[in-house]
PDB file of C-alpha atoms in Angstrom:
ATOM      1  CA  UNK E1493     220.774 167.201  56.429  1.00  0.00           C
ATOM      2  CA  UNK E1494     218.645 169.680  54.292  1.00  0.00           C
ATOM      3  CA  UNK E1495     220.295 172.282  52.514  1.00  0.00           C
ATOM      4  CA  UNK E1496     219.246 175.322  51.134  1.00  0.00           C
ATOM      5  CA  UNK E1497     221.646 177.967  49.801  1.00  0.00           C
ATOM      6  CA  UNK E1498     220.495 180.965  48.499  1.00  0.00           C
ATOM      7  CA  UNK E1499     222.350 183.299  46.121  1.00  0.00           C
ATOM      8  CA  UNK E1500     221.735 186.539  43.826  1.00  0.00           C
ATOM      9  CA  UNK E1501     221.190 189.320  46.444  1.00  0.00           C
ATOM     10  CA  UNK E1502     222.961 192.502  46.568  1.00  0.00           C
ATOM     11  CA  UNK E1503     223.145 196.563  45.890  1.00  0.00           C
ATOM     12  CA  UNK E1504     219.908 197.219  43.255  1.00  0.00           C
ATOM     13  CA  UNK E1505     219.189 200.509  42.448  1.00  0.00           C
ATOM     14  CA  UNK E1506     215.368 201.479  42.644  1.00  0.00           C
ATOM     15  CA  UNK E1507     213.119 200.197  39.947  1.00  0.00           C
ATOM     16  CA  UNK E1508     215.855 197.499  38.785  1.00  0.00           C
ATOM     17  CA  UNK E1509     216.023 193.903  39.289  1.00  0.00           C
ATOM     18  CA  UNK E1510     217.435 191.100  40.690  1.00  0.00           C
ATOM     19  CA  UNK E1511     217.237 187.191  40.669  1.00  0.00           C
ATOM     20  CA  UNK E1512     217.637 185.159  43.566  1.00  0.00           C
ATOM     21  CA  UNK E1513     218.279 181.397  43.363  1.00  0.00           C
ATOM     22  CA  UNK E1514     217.673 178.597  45.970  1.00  0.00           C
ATOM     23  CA  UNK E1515     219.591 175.413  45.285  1.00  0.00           C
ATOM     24  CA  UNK E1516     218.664 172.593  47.533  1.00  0.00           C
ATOM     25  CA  UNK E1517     219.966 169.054  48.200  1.00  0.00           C
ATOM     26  CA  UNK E1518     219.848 165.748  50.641  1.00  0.00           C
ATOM     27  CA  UNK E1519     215.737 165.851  50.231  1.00  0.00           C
ATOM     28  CA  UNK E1520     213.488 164.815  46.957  1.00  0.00           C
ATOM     29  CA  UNK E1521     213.251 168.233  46.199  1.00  0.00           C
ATOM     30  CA  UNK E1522     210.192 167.638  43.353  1.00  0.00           C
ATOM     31  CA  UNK E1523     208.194 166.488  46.204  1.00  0.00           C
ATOM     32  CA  UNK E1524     207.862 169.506  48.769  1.00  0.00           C
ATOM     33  CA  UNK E1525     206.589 173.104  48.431  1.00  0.00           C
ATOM     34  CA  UNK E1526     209.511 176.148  48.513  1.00  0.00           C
ATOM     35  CA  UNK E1527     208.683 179.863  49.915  1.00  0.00           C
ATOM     36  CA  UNK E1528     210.528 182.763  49.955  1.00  0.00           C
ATOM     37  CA  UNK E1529     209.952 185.049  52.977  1.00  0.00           C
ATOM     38  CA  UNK E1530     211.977 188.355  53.873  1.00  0.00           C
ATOM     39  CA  UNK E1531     212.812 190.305  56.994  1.00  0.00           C
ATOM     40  CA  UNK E1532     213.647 194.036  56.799  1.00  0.00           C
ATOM     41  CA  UNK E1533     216.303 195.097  59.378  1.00  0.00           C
ATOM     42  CA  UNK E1534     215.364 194.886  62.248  1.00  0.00           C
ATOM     43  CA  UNK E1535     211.650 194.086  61.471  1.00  0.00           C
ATOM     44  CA  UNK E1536     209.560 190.397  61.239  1.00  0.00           C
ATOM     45  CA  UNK E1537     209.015 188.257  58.655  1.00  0.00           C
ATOM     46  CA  UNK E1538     206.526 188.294  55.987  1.00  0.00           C
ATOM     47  CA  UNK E1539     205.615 185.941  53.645  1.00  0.00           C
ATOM     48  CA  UNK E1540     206.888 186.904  50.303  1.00  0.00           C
ATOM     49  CA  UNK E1541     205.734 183.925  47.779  1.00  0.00           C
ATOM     50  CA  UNK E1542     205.272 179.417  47.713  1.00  0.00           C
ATOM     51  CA  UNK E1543     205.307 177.523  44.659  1.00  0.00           C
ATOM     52  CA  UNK E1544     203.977 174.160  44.630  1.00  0.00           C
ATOM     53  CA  UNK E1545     206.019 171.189  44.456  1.00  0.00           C
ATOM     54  CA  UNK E1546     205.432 170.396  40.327  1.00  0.00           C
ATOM     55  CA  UNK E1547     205.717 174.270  39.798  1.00  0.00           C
ATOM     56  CA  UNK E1548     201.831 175.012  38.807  1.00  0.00           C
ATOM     57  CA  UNK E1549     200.486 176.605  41.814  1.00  0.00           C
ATOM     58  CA  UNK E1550     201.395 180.272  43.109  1.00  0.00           C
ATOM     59  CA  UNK E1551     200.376 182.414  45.723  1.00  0.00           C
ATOM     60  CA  UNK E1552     202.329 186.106  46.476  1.00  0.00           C
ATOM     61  CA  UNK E1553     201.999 188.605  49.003  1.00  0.00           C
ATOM     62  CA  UNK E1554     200.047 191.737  47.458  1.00  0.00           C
ATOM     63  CA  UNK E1555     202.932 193.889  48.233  1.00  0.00           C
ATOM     64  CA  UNK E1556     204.776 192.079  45.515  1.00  0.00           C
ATOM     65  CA  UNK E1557     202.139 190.952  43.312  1.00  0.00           C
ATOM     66  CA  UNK E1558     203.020 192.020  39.656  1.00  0.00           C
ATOM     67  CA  UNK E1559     206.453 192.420  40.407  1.00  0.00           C
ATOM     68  CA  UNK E1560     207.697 189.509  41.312  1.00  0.00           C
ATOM     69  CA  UNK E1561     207.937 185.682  39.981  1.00  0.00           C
ATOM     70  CA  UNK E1562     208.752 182.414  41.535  1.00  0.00           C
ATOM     71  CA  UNK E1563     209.468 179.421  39.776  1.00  0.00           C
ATOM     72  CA  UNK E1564     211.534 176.376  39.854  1.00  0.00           C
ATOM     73  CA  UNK E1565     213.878 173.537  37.906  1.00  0.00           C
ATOM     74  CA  UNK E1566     213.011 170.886  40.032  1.00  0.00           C
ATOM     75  CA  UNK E1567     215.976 169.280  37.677  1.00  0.00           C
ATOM     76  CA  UNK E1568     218.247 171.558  38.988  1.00  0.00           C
ATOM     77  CA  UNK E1569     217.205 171.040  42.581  1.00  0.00           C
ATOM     78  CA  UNK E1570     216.465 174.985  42.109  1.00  0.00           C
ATOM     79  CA  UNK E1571     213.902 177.929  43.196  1.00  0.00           C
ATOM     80  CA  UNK E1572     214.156 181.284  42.166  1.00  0.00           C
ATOM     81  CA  UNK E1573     212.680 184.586  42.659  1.00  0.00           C
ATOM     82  CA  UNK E1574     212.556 187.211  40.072  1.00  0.00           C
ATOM     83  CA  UNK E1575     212.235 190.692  41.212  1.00  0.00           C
ATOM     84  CA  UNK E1576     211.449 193.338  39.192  1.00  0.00           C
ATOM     85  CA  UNK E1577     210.272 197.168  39.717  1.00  0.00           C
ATOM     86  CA  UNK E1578     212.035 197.474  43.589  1.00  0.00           C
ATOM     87  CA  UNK E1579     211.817 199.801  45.715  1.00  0.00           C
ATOM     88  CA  UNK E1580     213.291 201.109  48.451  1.00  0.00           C
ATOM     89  CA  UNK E1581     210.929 198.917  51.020  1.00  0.00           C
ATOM     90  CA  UNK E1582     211.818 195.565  49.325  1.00  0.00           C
ATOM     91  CA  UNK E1583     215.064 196.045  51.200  1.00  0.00           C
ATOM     92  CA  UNK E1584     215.383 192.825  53.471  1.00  0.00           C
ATOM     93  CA  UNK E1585     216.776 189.509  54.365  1.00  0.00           C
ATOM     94  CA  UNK E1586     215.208 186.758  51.442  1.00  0.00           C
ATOM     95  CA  UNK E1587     215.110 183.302  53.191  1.00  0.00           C
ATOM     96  CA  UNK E1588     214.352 180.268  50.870  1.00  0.00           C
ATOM     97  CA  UNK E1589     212.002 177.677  52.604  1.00  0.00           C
ATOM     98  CA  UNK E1590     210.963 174.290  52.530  1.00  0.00           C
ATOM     99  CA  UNK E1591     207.847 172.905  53.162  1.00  0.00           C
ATOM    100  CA  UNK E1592     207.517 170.634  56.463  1.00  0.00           C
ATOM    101  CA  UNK E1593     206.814 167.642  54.818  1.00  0.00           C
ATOM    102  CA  UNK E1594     205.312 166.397  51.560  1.00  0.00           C
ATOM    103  CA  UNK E1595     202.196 166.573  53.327  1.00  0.00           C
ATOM    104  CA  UNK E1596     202.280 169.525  55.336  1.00  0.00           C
ATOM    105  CA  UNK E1597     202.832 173.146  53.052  1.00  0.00           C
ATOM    106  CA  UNK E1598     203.684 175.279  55.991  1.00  0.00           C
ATOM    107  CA  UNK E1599     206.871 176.799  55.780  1.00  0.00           C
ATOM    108  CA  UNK E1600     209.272 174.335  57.733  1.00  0.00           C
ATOM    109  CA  UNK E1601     213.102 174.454  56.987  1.00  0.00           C
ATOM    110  CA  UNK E1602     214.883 177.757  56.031  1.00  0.00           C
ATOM    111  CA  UNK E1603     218.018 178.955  54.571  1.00  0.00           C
ATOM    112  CA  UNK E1604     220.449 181.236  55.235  1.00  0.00           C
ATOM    113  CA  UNK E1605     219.266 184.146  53.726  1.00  0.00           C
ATOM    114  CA  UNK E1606     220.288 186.786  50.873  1.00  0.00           C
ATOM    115  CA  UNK E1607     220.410 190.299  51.598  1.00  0.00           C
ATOM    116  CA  UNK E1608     218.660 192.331  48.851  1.00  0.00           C
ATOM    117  CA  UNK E1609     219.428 196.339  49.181  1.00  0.00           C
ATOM    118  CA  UNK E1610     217.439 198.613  46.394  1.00  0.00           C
ATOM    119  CA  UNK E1611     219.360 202.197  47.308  1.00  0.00           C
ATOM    120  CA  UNK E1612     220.611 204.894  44.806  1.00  0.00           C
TER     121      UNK E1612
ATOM    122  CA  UNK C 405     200.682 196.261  61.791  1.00  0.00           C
ATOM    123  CA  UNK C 406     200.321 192.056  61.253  1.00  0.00           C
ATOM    124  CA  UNK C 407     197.565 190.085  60.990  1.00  0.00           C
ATOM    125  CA  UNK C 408     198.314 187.794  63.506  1.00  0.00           C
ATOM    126  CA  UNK C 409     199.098 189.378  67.258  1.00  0.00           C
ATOM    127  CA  UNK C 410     201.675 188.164  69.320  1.00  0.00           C
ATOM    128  CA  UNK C 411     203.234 190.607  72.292  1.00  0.00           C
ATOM    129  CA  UNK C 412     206.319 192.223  71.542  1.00  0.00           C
ATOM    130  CA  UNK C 413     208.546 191.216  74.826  1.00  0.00           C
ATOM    131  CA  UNK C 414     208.219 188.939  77.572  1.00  0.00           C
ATOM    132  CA  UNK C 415     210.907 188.437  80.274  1.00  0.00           C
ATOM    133  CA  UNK C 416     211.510 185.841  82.116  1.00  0.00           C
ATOM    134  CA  UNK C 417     214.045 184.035  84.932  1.00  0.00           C
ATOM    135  CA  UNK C 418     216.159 181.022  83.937  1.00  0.00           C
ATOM    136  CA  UNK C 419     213.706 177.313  85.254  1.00  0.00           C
ATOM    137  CA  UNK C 420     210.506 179.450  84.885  1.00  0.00           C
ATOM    138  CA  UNK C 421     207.714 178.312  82.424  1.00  0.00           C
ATOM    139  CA  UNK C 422     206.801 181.394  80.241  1.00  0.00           C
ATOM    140  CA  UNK C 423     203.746 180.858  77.634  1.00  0.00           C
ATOM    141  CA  UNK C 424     203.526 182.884  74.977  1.00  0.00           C
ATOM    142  CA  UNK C 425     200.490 184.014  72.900  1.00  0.00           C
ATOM    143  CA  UNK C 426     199.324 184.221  69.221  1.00  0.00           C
ATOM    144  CA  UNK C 427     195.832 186.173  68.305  1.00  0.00           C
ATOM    145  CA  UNK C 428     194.437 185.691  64.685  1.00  0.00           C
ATOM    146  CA  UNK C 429     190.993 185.222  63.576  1.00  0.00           C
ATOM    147  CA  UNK C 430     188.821 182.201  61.553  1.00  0.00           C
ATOM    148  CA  UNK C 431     190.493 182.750  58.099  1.00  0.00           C
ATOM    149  CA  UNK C 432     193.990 181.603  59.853  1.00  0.00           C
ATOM    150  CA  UNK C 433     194.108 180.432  62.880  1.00  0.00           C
ATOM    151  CA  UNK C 434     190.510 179.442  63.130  1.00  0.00           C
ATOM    152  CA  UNK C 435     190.904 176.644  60.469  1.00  0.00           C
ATOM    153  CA  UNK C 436     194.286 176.438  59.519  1.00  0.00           C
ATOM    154  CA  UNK C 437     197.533 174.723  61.229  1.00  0.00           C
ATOM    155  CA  UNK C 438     199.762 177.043  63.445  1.00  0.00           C
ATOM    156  CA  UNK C 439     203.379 176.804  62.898  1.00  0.00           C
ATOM    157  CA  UNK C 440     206.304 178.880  65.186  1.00  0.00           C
ATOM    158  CA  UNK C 441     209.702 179.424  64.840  1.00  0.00           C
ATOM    159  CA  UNK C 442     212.663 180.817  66.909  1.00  0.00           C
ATOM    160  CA  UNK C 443     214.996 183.248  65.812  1.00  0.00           C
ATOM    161  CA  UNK C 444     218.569 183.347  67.853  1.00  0.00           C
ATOM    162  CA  UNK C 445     220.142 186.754  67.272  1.00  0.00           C
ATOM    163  CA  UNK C 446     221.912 186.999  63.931  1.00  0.00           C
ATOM    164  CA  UNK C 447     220.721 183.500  62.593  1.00  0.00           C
ATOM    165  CA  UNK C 448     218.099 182.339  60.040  1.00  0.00           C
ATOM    166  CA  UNK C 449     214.324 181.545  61.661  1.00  0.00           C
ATOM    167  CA  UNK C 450     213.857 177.673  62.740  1.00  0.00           C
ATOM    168  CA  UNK C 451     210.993 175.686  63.258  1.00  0.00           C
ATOM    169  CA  UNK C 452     209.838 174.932  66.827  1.00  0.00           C
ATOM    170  CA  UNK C 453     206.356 173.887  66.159  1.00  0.00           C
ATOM    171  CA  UNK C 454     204.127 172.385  63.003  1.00  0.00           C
ATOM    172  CA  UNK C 455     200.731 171.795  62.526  1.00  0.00           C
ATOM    173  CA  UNK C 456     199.797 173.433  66.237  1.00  0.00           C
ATOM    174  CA  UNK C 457     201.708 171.082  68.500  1.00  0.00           C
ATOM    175  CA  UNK C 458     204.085 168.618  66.532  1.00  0.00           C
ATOM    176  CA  UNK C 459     207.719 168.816  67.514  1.00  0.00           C
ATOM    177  CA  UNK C 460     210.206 168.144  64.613  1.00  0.00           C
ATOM    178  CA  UNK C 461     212.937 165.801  65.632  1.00  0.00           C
ATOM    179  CA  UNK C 462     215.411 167.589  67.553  1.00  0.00           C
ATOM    180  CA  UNK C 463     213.328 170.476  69.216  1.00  0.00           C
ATOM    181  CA  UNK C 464     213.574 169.595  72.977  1.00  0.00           C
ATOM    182  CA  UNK C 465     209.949 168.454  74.521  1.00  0.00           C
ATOM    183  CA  UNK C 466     209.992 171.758  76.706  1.00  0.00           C
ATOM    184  CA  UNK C 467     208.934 173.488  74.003  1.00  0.00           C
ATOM    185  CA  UNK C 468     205.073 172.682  73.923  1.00  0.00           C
ATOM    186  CA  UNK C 469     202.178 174.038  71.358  1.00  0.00           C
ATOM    187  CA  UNK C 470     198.856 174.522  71.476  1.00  0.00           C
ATOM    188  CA  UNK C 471     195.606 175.942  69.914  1.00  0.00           C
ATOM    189  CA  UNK C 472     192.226 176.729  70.666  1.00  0.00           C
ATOM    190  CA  UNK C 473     189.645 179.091  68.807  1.00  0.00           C
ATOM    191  CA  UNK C 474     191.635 181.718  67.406  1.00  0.00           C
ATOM    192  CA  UNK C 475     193.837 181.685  68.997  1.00  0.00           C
ATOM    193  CA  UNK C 476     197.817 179.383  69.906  1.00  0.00           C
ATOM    194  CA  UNK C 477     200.288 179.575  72.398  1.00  0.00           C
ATOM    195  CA  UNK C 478     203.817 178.129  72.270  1.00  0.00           C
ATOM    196  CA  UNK C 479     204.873 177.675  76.020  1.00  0.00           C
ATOM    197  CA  UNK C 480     208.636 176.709  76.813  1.00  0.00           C
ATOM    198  CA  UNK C 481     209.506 175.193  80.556  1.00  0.00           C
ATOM    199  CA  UNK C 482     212.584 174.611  82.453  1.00  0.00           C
ATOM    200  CA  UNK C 483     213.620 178.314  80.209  1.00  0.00           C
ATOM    201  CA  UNK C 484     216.983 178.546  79.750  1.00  0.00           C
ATOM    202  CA  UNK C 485     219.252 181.228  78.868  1.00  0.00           C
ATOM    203  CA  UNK C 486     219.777 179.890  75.152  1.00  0.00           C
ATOM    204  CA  UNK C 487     216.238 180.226  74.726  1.00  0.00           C
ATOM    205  CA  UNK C 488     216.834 183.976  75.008  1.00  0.00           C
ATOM    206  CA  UNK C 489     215.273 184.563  70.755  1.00  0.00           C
ATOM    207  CA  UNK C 490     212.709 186.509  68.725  1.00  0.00           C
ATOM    208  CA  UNK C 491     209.971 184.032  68.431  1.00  0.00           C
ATOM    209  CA  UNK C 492     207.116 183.980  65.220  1.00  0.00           C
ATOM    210  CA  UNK C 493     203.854 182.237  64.781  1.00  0.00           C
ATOM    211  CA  UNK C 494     202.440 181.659  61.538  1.00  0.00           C
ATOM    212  CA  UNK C 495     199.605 180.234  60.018  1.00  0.00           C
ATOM    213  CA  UNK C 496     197.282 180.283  56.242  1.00  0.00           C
ATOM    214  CA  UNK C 497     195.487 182.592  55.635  1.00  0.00           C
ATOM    215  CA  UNK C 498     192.321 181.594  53.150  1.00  0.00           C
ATOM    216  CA  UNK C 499     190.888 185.495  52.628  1.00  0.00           C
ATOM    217  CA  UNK C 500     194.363 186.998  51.791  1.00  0.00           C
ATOM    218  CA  UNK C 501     195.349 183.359  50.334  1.00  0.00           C
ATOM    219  CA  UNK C 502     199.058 184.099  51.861  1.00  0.00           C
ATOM    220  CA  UNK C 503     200.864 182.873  54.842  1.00  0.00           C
ATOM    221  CA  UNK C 504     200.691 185.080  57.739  1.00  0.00           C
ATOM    222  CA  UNK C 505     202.922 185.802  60.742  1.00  0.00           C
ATOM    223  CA  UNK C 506     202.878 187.600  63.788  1.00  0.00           C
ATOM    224  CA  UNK C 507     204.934 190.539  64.456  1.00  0.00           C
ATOM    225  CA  UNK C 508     207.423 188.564  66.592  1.00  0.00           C
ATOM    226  CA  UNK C 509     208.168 188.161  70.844  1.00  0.00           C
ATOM    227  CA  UNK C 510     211.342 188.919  71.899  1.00  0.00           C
ATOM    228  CA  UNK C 511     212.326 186.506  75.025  1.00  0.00           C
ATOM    229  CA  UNK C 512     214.921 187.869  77.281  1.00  0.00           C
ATOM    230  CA  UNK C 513     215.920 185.225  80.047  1.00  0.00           C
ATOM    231  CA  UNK C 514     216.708 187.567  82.983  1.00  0.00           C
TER     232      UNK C 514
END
């Protein structure tokens, strides 16, 4: 079954940063797209960032553009997200994604989630 | 406000059929695959739907998709009262070269 545990959120104050990881197993995990996509309390989800499956191609959200950086260690089995300059409305639920398939990008299977707080 | 429109509630009774809508425009919807997911309370978001009516394995056949135009519409018969969720569409967006979603239905089974 596909797994996809994220880790790294927690209590940021505003204009720090954090790094959240994705590790993923049972699935060739060079082969398929990631996302990240977050849900504020009590809000819907948005899009956040994808990376492409050998790491060259990616897109952001403009609300995060310049701040934040996805990548992967398709070694590892790993995403991550680096987020820097947060603020107060970054607040949210960060799900890691998979693609469908390797053939279809949309955002298919999720994770758990992280909970990322930015609050003095 | 998001780009793609979806109604916020809908409320049904438990055997009904109860359709529900997604309103985007030709940079998504228009020539991109839908995709929508269902949210139980308190859980992560899973997928119901892919590329506008393709069932992964496991999603019961009473949950149907469709498209046309602009706009999709997931539709769910025989409801039951575990299908009480928040449910998403989604789709690609080429202008804002992102993925989009709508703002979410909430389904209460009556």
């Amino acid at each position: 079954e596909v797994q996809l545990v994220e880790s790294g959120g927690g209590l940021v104050q505003p204009g720090g940063s954090l790094r959240l990881s994705c590790a993923a197993s049972a699935f060739t995990f060079s082969s398929y797209w990631m996302y990240w996509v977050r849900q504020a309390p009590g809000k819907g989800l948005v899009w956040v960032s994808r990376i492409s499956s050998d790491g060259i191609s990616t897109n952001y959200a403009d609300s995060v553009k310049g701040r934040f950086t996805i990548s992967r260690d398709n070694a590892k089995n790993t995403v991550y997200l680096q987020m820097n300059s947060l603020r107060a409305e970054d607040t949210a639920v960060y799900y890691c994604a998979r693609a469908v398939d390797p053939g279809i990008r949309g955002v298919g299977y999720w994770g758990q989630g992280t909970l990322v707080t930015v609050s003095s | 406000q998001s780009v793609l429109t979806q109604p916020p509630s809908a409320s049904w009774t438990p055997g009904q059929r109860v359709t529900i809508s997604c309103s985007g425009s030709s940079s998504n919807i228009g020539t991109n695959n839908v995709y929508w997911y269902q949210q139980l309370p308190g859980t992560a978001p899973k997928l119901l739907i892919y590329s506008n009516n393709r069932r992964p394995s496991g999603v019961p056949d009473r949950f149907s998709g469709s498209k046309s135009g602009t706009s999709a519409s997931l539709a769910i018969s025989g409801l039951r009262s575990e299908d009480e969720a928040d449910y998403y569409c989604a789709a690609w967006d080429d202008s804002l070269s992102g993925v989009v979603f709508g703002g979410g239905t909430k389904l209460t089974v009556l």
